[in-house]
Tab-separated table of C-alpha atoms in Angstrom:
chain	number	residue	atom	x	y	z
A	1	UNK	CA	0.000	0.000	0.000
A	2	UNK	CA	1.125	3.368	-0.805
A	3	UNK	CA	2.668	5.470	2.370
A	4	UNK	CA	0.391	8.536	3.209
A	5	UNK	CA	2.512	11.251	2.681
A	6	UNK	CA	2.224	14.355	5.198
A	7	UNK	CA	1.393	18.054	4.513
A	8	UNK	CA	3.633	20.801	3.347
A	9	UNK	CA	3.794	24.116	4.626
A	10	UNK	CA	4.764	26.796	1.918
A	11	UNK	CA	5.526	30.628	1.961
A	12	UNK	CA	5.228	32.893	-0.792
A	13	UNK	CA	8.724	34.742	-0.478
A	14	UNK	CA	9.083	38.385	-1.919
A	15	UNK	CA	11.166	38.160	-5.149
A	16	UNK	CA	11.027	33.938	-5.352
A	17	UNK	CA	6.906	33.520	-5.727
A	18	UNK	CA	6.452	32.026	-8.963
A	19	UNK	CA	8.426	29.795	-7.780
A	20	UNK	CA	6.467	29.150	-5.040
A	21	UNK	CA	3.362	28.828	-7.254
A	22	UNK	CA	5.439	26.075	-9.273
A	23	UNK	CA	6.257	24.261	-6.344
A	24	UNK	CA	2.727	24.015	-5.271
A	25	UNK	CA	2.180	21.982	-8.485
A	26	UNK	CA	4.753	19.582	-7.888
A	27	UNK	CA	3.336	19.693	-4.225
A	28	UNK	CA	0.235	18.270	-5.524
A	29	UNK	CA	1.717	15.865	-8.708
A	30	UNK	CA	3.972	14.253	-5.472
A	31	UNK	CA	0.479	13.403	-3.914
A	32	UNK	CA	1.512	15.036	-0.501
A	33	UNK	CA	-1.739	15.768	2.062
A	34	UNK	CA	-2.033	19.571	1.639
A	35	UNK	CA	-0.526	23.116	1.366
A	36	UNK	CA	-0.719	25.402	4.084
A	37	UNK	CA	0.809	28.988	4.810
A	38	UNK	CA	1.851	29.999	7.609
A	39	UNK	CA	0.835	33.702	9.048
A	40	UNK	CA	3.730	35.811	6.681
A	41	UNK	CA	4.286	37.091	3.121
A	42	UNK	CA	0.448	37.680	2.762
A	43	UNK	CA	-1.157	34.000	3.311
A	44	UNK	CA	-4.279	34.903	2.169
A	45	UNK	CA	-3.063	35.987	-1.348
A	46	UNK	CA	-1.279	32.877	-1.510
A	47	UNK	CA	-4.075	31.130	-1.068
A	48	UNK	CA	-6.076	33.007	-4.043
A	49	UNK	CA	-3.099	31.559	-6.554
A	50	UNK	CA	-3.044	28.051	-4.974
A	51	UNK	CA	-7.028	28.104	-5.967
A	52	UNK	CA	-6.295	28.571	-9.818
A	53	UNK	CA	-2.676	27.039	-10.257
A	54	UNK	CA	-3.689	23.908	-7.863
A	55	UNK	CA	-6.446	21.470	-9.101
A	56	UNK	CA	-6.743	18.517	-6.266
A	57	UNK	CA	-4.954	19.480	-3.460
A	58	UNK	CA	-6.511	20.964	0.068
A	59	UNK	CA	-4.747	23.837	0.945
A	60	UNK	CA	-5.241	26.914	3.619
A	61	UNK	CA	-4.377	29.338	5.626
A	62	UNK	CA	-2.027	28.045	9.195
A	63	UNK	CA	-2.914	30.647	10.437
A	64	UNK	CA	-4.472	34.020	9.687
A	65	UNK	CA	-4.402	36.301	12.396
A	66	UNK	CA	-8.037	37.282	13.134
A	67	UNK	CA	-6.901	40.952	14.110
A	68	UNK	CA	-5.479	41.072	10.174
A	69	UNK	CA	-8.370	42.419	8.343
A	70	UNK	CA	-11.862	43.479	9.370
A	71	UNK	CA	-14.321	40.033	9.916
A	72	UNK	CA	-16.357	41.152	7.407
A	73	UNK	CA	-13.210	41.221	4.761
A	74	UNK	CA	-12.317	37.260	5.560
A	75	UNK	CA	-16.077	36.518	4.638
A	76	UNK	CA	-15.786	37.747	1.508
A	77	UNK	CA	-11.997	35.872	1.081
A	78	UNK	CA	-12.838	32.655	2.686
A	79	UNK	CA	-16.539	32.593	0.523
A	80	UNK	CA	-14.750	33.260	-2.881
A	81	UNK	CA	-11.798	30.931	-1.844
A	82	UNK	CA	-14.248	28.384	-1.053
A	83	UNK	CA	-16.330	28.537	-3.903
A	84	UNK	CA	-13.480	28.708	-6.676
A	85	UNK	CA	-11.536	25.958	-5.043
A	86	UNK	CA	-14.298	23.898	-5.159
A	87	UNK	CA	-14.208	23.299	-1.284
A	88	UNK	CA	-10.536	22.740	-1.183
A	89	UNK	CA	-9.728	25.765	1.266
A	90	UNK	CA	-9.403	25.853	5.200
A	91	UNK	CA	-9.404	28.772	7.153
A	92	UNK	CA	-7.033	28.278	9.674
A	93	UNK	CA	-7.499	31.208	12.268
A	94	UNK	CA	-5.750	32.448	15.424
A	95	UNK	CA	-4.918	35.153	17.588
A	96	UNK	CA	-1.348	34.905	17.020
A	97	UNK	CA	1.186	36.289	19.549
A	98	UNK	CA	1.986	39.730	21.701
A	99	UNK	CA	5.025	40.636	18.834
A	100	UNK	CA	2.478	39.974	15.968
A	101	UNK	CA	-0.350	42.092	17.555
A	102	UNK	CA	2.532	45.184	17.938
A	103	UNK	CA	3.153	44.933	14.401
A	104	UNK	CA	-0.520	45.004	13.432
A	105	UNK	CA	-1.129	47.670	15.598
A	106	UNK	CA	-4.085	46.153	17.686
A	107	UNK	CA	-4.479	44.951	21.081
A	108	UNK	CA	-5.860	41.808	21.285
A	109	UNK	CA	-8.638	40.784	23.997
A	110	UNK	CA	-9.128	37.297	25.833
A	111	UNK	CA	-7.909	34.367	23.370
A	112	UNK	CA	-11.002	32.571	23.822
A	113	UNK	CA	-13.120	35.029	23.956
A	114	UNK	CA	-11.853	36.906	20.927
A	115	UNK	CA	-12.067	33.815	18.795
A	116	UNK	CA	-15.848	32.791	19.672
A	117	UNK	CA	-16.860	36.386	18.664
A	118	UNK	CA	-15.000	36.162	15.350
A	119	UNK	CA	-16.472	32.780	14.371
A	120	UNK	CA	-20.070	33.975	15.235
A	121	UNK	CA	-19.522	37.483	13.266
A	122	UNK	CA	-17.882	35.241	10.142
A	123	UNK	CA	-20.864	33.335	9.878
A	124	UNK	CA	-23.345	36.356	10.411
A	125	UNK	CA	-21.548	38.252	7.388
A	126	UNK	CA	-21.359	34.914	5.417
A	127	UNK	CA	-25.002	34.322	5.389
A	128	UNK	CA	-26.679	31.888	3.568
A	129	UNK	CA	-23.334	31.335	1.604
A	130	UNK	CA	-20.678	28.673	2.222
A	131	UNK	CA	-17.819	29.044	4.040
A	132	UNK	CA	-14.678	26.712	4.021
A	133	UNK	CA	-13.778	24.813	7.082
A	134	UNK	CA	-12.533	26.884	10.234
A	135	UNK	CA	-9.388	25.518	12.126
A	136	UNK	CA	-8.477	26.850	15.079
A	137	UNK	CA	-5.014	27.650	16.089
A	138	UNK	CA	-4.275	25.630	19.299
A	139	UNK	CA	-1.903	24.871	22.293
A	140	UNK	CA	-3.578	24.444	25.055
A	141	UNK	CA	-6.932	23.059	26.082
A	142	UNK	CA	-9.050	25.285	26.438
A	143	UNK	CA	-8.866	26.420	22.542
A	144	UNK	CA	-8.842	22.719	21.969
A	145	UNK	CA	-12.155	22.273	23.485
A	146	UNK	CA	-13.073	25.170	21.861
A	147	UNK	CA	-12.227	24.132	18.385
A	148	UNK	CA	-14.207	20.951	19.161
A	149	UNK	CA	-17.440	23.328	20.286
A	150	UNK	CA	-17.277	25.710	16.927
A	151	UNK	CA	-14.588	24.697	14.158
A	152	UNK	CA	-14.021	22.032	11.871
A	153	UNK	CA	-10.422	21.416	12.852
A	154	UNK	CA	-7.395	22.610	15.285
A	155	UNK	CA	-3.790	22.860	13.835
A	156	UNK	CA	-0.566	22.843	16.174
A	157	UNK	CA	2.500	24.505	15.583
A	158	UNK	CA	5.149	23.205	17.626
A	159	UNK	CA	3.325	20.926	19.629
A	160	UNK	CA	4.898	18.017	21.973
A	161	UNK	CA	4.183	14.854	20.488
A	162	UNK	CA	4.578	12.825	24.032
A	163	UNK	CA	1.738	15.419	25.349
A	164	UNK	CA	-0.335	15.609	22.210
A	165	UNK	CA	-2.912	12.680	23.664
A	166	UNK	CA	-3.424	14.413	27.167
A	167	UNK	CA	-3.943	17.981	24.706
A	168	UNK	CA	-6.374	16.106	22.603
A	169	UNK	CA	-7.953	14.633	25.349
A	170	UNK	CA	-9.814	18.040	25.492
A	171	UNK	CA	-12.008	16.661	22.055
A	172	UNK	CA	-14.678	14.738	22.498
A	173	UNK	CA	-14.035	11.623	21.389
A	174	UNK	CA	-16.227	11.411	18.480
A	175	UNK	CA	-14.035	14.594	17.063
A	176	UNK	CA	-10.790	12.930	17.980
A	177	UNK	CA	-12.002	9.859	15.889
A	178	UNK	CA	-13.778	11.671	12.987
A	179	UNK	CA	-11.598	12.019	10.006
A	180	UNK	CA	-13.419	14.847	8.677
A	181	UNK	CA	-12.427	17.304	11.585
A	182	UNK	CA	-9.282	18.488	10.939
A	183	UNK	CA	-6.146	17.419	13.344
A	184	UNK	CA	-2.784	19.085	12.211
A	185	UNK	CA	0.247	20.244	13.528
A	186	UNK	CA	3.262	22.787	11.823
A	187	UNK	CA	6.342	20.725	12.482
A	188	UNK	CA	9.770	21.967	12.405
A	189	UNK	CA	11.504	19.889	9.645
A	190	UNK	CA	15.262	19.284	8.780
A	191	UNK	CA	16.286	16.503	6.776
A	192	UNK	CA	19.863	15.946	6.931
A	193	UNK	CA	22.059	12.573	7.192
A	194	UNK	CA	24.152	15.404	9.547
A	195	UNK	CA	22.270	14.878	12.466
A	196	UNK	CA	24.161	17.578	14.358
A	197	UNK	CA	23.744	20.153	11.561
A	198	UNK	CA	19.696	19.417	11.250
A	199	UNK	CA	19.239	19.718	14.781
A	200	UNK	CA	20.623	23.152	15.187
A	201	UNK	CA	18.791	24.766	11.989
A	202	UNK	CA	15.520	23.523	13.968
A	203	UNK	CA	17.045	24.780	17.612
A	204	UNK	CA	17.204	28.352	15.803
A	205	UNK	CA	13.436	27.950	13.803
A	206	UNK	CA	12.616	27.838	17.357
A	207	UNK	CA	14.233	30.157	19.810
A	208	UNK	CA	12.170	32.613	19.147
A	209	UNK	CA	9.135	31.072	19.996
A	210	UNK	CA	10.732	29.934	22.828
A	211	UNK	CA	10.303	33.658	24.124
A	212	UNK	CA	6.915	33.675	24.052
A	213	UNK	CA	5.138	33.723	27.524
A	214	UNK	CA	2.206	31.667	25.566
A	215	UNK	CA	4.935	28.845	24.123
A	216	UNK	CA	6.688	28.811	27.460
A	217	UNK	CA	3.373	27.982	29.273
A	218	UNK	CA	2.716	25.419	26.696
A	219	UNK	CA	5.608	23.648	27.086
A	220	UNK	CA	5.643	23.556	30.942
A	221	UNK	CA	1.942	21.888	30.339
A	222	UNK	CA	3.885	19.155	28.489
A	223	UNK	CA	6.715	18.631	30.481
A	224	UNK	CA	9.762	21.221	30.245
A	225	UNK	CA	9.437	22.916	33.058
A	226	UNK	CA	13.108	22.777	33.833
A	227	UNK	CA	13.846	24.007	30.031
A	228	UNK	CA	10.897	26.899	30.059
A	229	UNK	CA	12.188	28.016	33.356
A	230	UNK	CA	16.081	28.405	32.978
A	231	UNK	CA	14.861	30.165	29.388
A	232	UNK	CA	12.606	32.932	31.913
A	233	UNK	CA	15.830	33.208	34.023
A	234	UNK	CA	18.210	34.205	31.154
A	235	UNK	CA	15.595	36.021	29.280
A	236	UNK	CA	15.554	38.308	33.375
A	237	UNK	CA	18.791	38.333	33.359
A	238	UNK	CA	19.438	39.504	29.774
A	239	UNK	CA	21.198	36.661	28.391
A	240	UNK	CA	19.220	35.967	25.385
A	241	UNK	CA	22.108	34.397	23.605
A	242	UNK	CA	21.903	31.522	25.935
A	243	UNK	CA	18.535	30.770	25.176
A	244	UNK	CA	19.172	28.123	23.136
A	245	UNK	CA	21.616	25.966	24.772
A	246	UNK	CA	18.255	25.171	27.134
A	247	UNK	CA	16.496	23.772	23.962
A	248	UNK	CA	17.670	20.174	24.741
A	249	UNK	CA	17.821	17.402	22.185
A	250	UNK	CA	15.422	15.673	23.980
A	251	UNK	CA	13.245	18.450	23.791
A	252	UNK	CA	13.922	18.922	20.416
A	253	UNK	CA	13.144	15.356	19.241
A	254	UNK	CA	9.598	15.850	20.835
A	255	UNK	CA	8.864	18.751	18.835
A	256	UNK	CA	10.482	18.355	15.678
A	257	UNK	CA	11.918	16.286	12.833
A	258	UNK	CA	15.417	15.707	11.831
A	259	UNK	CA	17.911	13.637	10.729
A	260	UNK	CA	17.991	11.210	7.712
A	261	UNK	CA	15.088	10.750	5.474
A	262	UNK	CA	13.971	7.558	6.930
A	263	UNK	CA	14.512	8.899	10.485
A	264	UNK	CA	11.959	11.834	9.412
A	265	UNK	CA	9.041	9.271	7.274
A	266	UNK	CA	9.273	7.481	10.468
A	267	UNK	CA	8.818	10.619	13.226
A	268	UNK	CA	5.576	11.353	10.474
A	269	UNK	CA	4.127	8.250	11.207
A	270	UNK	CA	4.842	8.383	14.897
A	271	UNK	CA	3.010	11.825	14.835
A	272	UNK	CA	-0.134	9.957	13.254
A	273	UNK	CA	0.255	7.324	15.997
A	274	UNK	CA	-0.083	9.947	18.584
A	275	UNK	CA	-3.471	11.594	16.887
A	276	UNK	CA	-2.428	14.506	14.682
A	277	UNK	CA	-4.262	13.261	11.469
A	278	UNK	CA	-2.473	15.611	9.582
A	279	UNK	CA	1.314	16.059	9.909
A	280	UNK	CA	2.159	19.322	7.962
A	281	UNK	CA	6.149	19.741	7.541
A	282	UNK	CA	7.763	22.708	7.749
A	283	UNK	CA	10.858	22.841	6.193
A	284	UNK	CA	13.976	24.154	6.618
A	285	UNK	CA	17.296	23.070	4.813
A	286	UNK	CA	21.318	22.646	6.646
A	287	UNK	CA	22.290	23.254	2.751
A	288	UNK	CA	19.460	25.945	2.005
A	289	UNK	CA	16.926	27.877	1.547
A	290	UNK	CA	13.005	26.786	1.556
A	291	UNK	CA	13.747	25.768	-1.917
A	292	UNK	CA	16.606	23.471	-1.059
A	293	UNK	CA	14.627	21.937	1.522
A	294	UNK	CA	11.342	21.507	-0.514
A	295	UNK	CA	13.624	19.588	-2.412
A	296	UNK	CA	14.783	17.680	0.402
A	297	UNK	CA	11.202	16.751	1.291
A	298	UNK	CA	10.613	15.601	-1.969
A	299	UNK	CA	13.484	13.245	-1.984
A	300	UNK	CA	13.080	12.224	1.667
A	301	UNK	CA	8.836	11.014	0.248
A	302	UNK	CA	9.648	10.250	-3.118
A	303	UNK	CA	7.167	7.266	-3.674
């Protein structure tokens, strides 16, 4: 039987995106699970192109910040995406993080509470016309219960596979089991037969979300609580360069992949053993750029 081949996160980089558009298609001819882009480099227009240059492949948004645009504005995108993709699109949503909201110049309200109210106003402006699937950002459970009260799916980004079954314990379990609602999770890729060299491009990819009070918290939940808490020290102290030496291997190898290419098919099936229906890679190349390591993936799932 042929192996079921994970998602792909993409990003439309300035200067490189017909390329991007042209990987898509190979994307798709490879017969990987999905496209999704992640919350930079306008995800939404992305999207739009992926509708006309894609013809099989589901693809969305992972995430859209909900303070981006006006509610009424991702009606209107997420009916026309809907319709012209012929019901390939999710609308992944979230509330993204304190650095994110600075940028957009908002200040963001309660997570939760925020995220009910945009749902409700989405479908009020949508009216009587379809909207895609929504899939809520998550990392801890009370989005994940949430997602299971008013979406069609939750995505990850980072999350611990050896605490993803006490996270998704949140779901009822007729959510958990039903393929149709959406279980994903952005994973931190590198595939490298230097070991050494693929776990320090993903240690980087993440030391910045490893200042993030919300990540932190997160990964105390799951475990780290030693790791989390000597990164709150330095970050007091002003030592943000040591940040990563507290990013542990072992830590590492919960929420990432690395290594050879059969070390990384076999971390994607683990993921699937632990619930996340959906493994969506994200790479990142110790030769590279995105390209490179698009590349990479399709060597590493080459059928």
């Amino acid at each position: 039987m042929p192996r079921a081949l994970p998602a792909v996160s993409l990003v439309a980089v300035p200067g490189r995106r017909q390329a991007t558009l042209e990987l898509a298609r190979e994307i798709e001819r490879c017969g990987f699970a999905g496209i999704y882009a992640p919350s930079v480099f306008a995800n939404m227009s992305l999207c739009e192109a992926l509708a006309h240059v894609t013809e099989r492949i589901e693809f969305g948004t992972s995430i859209a910040p909900i303070y981006a645009r006006t509610v009424g504005d991702f009606a209107e995108s997420a009916t026309f995406l809907h319709e012209v993709a012929g019901a390939r699109f999710r609308f992944g949503i979230g509330v993204s993080h304190a650095p994110a909201h600075v940028r957009m110049g908002v200040t963001a309200g309660k997570p939760l509470g925020d995220i009910r109210d945009f749902v409700e106003k989405l479908r009020a402006h949508a009216g009587t016309r379809a909207l895609p699937p929504v899939i809520l950002a998550t990392l801890r459970k009370g989005m994940i219960a949430l997602a299971g009260e008013i979406a069609q799916g939750l995505v990850f980004a980072n999350g611990a596979r050896s605490h993803m079954a006490d996270s998704l314990a949140a779901l009822p379990a007729a959510k958990r089991d039903d393929a149709s609602f959406f279980i994903g999770n952005m994973i931190p890729t590198c595939i490298s037969d230097d070991e050494a060299a693929a776990k320090e491009v993903n240690r980087r990819t993440l030391t910045r979300y490893a200042g993030l009070p919300n990540y932190r918290n997160y990964w105390k939940e799951a475990g780290y609580v030693e790791e989390m808490t000597a990164i709150e020290k330095a970050l007091s102290e002003k030592r943000p360069d040591d940040v990563p030496k507290y990013l542990t291997d072992k830590w590492l190898a919960d929420n990432t992949l690395f290594g050879s290419a059969a070390k990384v098919r076999e971390g994607v099936a683990a993921w699937r053993t632990a619930g996340v229906h959906t493994p969506i890679l994200v790479p990142s190349s110790a030769a590279g750029n995105q390209l490179k390591a698009i590349e990479e993936v399709f060597s590493a799932f080459s059928r």
